[in-house]
PDB file of C-alpha atoms and ligand atoms in Angstrom:
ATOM      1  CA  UNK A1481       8.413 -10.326   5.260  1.00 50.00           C
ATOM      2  CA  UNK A1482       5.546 -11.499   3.935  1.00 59.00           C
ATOM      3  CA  UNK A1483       5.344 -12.028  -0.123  1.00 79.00           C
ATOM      4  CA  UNK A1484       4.279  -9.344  -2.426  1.00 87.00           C
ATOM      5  CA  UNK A1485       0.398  -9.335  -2.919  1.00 91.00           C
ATOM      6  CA  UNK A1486      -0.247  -8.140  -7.151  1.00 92.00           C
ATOM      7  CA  UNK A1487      -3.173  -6.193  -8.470  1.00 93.00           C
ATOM      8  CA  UNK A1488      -4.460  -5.558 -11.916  1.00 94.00           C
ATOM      9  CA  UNK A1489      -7.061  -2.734 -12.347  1.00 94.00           C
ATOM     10  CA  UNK A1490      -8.121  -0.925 -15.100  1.00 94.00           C
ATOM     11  CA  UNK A1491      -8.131   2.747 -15.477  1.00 93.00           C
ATOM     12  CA  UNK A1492     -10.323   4.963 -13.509  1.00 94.00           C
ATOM     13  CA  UNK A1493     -11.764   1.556 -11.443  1.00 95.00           C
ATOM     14  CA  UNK A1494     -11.531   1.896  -7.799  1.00 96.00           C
ATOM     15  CA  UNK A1495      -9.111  -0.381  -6.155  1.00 96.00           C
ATOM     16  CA  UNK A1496      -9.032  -1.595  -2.259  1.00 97.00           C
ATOM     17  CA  UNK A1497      -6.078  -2.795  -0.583  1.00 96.00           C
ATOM     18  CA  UNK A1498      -6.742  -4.589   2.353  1.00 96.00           C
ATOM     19  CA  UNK A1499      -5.049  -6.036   5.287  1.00 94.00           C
ATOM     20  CA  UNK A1500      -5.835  -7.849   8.232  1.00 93.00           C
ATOM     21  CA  UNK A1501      -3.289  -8.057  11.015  1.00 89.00           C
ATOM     22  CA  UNK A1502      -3.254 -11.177  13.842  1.00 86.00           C
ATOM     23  CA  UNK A1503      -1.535  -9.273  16.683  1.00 83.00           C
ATOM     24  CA  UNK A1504      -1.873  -9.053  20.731  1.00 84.00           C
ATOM     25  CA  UNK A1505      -1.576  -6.340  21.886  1.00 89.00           C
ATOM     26  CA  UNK A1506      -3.510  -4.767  19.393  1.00 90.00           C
ATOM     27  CA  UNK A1507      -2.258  -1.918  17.235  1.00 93.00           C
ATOM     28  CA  UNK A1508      -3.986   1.674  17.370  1.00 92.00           C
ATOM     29  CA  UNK A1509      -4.716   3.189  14.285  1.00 91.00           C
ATOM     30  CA  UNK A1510      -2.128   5.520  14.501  1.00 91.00           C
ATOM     31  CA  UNK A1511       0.722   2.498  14.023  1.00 94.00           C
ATOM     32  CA  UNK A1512      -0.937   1.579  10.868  1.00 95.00           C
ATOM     33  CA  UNK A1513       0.877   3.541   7.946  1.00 96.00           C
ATOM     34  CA  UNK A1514       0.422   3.111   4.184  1.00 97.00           C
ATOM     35  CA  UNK A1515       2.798   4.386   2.583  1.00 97.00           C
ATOM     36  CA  UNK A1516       3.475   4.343  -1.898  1.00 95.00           C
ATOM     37  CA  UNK A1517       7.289   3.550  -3.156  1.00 92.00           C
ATOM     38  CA  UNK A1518       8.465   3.995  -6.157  1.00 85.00           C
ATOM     39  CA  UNK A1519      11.852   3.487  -8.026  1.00 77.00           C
ATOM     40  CA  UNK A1520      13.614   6.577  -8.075  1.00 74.00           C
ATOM     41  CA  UNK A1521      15.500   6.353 -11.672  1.00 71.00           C
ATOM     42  CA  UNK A1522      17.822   8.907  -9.922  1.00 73.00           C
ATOM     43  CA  UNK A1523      19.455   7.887  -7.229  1.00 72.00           C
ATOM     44  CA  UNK A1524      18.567   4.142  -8.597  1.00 72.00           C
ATOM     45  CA  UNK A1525      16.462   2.818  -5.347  1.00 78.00           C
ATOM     46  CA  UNK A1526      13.110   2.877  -3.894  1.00 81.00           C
ATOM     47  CA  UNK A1527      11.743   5.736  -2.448  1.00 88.00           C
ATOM     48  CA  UNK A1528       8.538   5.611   0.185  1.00 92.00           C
ATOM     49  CA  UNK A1529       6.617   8.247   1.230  1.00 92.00           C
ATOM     50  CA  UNK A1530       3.480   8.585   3.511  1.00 94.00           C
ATOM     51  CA  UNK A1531       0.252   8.304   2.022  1.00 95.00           C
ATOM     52  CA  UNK A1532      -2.373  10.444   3.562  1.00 87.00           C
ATOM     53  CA  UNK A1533      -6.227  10.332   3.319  1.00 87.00           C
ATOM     54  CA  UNK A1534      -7.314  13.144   1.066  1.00 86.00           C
ATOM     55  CA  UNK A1535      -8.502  13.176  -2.418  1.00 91.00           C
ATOM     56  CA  UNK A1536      -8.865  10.299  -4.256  1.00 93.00           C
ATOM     57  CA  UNK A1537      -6.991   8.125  -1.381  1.00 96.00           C
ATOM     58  CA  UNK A1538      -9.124   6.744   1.680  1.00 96.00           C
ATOM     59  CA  UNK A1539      -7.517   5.181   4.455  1.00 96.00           C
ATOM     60  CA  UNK A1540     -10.109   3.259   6.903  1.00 95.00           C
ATOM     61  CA  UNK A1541      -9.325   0.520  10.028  1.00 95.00           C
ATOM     62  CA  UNK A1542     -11.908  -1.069  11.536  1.00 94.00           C
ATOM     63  CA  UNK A1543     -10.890  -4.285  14.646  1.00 90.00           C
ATOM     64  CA  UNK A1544      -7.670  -5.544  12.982  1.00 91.00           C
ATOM     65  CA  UNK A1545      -8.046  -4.148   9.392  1.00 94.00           C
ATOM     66  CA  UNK A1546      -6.744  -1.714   7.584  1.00 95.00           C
ATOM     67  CA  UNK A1547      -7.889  -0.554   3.601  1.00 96.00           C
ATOM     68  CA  UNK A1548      -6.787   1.606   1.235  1.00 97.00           C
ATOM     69  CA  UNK A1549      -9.165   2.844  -1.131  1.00 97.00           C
ATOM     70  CA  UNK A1550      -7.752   4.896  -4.292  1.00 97.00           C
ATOM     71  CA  UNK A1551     -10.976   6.125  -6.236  1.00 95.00           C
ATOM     72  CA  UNK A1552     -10.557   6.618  -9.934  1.00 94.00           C
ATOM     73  CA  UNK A1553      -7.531   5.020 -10.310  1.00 95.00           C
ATOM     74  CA  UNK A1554      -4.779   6.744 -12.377  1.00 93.00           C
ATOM     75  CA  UNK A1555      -1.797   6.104 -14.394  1.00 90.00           C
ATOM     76  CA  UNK A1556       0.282   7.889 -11.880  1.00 90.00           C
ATOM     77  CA  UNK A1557      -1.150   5.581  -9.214  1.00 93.00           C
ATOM     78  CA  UNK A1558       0.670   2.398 -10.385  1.00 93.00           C
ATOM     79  CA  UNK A1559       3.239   0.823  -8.473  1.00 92.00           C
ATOM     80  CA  UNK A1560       3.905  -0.424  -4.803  1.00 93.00           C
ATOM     81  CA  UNK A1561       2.012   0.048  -1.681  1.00 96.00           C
ATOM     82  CA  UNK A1562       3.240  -0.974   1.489  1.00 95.00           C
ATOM     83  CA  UNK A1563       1.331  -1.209   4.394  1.00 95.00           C
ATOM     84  CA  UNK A1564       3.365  -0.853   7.721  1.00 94.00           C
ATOM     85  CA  UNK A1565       2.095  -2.025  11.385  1.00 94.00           C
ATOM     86  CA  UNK A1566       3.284  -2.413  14.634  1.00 91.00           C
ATOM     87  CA  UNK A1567       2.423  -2.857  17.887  1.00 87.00           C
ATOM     88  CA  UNK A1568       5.047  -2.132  20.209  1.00 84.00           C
ATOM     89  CA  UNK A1569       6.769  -5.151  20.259  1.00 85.00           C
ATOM     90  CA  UNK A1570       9.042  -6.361  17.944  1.00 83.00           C
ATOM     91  CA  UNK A1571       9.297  -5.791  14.137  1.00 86.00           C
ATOM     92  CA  UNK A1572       6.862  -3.863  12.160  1.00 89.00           C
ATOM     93  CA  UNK A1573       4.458  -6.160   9.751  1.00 88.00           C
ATOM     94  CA  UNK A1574       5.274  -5.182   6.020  1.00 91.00           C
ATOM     95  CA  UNK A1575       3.096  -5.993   3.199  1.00 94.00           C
ATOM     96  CA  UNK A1576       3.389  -5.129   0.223  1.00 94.00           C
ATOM     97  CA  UNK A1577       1.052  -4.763  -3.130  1.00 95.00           C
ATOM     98  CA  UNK A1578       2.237  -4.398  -6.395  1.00 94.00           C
ATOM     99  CA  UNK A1579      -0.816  -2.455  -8.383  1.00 95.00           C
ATOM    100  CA  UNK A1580      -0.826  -2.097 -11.723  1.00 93.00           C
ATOM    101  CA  UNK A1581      -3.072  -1.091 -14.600  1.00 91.00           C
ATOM    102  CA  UNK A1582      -4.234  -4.111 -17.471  1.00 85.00           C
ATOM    103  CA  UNK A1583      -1.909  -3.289 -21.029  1.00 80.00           C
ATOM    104  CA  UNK A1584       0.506  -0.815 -19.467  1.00 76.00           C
ATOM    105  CA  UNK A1585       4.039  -1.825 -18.476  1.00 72.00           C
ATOM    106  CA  UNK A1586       5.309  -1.432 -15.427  1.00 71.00           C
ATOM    107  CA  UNK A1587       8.993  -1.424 -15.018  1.00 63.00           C
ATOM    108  CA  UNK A1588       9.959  -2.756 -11.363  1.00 56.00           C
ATOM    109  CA  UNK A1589      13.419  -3.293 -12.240  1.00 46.00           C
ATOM    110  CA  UNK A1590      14.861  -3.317  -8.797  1.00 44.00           C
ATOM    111  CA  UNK A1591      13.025  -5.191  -7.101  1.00 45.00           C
ATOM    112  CA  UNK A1592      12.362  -7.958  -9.504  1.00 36.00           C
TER     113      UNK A1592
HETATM  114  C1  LIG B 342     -12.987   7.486   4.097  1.00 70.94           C
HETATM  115  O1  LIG B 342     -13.966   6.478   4.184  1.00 70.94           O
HETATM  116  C2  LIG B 342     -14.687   6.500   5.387  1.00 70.94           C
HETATM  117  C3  LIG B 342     -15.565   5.284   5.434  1.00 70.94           C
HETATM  118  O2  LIG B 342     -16.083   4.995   4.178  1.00 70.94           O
HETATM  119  C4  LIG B 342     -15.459   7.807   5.477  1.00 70.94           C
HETATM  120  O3  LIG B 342     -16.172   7.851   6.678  1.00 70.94           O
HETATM  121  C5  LIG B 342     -14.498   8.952   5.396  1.00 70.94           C
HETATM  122  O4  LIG B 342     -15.183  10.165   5.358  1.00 70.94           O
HETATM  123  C6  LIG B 342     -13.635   8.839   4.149  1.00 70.94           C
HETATM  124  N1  LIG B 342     -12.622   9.875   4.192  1.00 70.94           N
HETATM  125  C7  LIG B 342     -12.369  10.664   3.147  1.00 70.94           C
HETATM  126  C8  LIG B 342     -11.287  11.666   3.335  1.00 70.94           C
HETATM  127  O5  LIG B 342     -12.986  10.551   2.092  1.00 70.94           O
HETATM  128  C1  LIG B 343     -12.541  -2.957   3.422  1.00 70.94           C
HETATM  129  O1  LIG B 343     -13.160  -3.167   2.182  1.00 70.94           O
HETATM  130  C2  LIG B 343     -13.995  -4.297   2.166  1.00 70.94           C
HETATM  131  C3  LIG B 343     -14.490  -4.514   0.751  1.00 70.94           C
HETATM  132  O2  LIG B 343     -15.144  -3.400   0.281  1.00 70.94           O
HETATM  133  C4  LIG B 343     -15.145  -4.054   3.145  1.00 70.94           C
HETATM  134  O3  LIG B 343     -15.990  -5.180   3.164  1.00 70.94           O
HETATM  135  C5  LIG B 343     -14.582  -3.823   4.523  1.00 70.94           C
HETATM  136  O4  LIG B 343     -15.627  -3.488   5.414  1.00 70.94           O
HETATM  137  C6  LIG B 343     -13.579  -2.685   4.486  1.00 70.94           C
HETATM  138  N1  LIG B 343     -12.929  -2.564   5.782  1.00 70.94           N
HETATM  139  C7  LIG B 343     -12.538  -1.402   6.268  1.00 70.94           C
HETATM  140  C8  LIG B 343     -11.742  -1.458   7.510  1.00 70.94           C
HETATM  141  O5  LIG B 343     -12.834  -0.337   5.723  1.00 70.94           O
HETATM  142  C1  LIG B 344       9.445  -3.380   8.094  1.00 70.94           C
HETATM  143  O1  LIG B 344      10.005  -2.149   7.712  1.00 70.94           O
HETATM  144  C2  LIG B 344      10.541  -1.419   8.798  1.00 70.94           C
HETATM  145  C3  LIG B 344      10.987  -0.063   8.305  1.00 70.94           C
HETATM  146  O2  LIG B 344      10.934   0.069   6.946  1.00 70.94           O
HETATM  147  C4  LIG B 344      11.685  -2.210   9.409  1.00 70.94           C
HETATM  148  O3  LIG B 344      12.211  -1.509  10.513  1.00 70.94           O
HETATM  149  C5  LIG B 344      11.159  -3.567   9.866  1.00 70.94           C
HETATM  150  O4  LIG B 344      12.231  -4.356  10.341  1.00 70.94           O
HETATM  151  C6  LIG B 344      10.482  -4.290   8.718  1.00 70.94           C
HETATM  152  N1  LIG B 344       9.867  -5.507   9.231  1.00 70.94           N
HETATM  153  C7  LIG B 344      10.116  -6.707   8.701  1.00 70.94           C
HETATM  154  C8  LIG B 344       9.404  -7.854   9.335  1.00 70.94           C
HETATM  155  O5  LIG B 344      10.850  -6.870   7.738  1.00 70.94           O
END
């Protein structure tokens, strides 16, 4: 797994995720997913769910690279991103970014 990439943004600033993947064969764009996790206080673990590109989220892959574009970014947009690809053959890539917003704690308790 590769390490955890960390963002600091200010409120309402838009923020791009990117990721470039070295792979042969090459992924389609279907086998990239992002996907947002949060701590679930409870059931005490992380959570992940699907991201999909509407409102103020914009997914876009062009070659080997994948962003994630969150417009007008939000309180409620803090936490982890983790971008999932694979190619048919062998493990998925995971990387992960850690985005969070300049003065405002984020508590990451599990995973830290
Ligand atoms: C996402 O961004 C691409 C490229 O900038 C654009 O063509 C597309 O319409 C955008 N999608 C949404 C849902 O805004
Ligand atoms: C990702 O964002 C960067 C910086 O804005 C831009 O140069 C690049 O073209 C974008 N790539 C994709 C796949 O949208
Ligand atoms: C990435 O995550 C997927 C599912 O969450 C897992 O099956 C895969 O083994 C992980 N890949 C690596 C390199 O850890």
């Amino acid at each position: 797994m590769l390490s955890e990439l960390n963002f600091t943004t200010t409120l309402h600033s838009t923020v791009i995720l990117s990721f470039t993947v070295i792979s042969n064969p090459e992924p389609q764009p279907s086998d990239y997913v992002w996907k947002k996790c949060d701590v679930e206080e409870s059931i005490g673990h992380l959570q992940c769910f699907s991201l999909v590109d509407e409102g103020h989220l914009n997914v876009s892959i062009v070659d080997l690279t994948s962003n994630l574009t969150i417009s007008d970014f939000i309180q409620h947009d803090i936490g982890r991103y983790v971008l999932t690809v694979q190619n048919g053959v062998g493990d998925a890539w995971n990387q992960t970014f850690l985005v969070v917003i300049k003065g405002i704690q984020y508590v990451s308790s599990i995973f830290s």
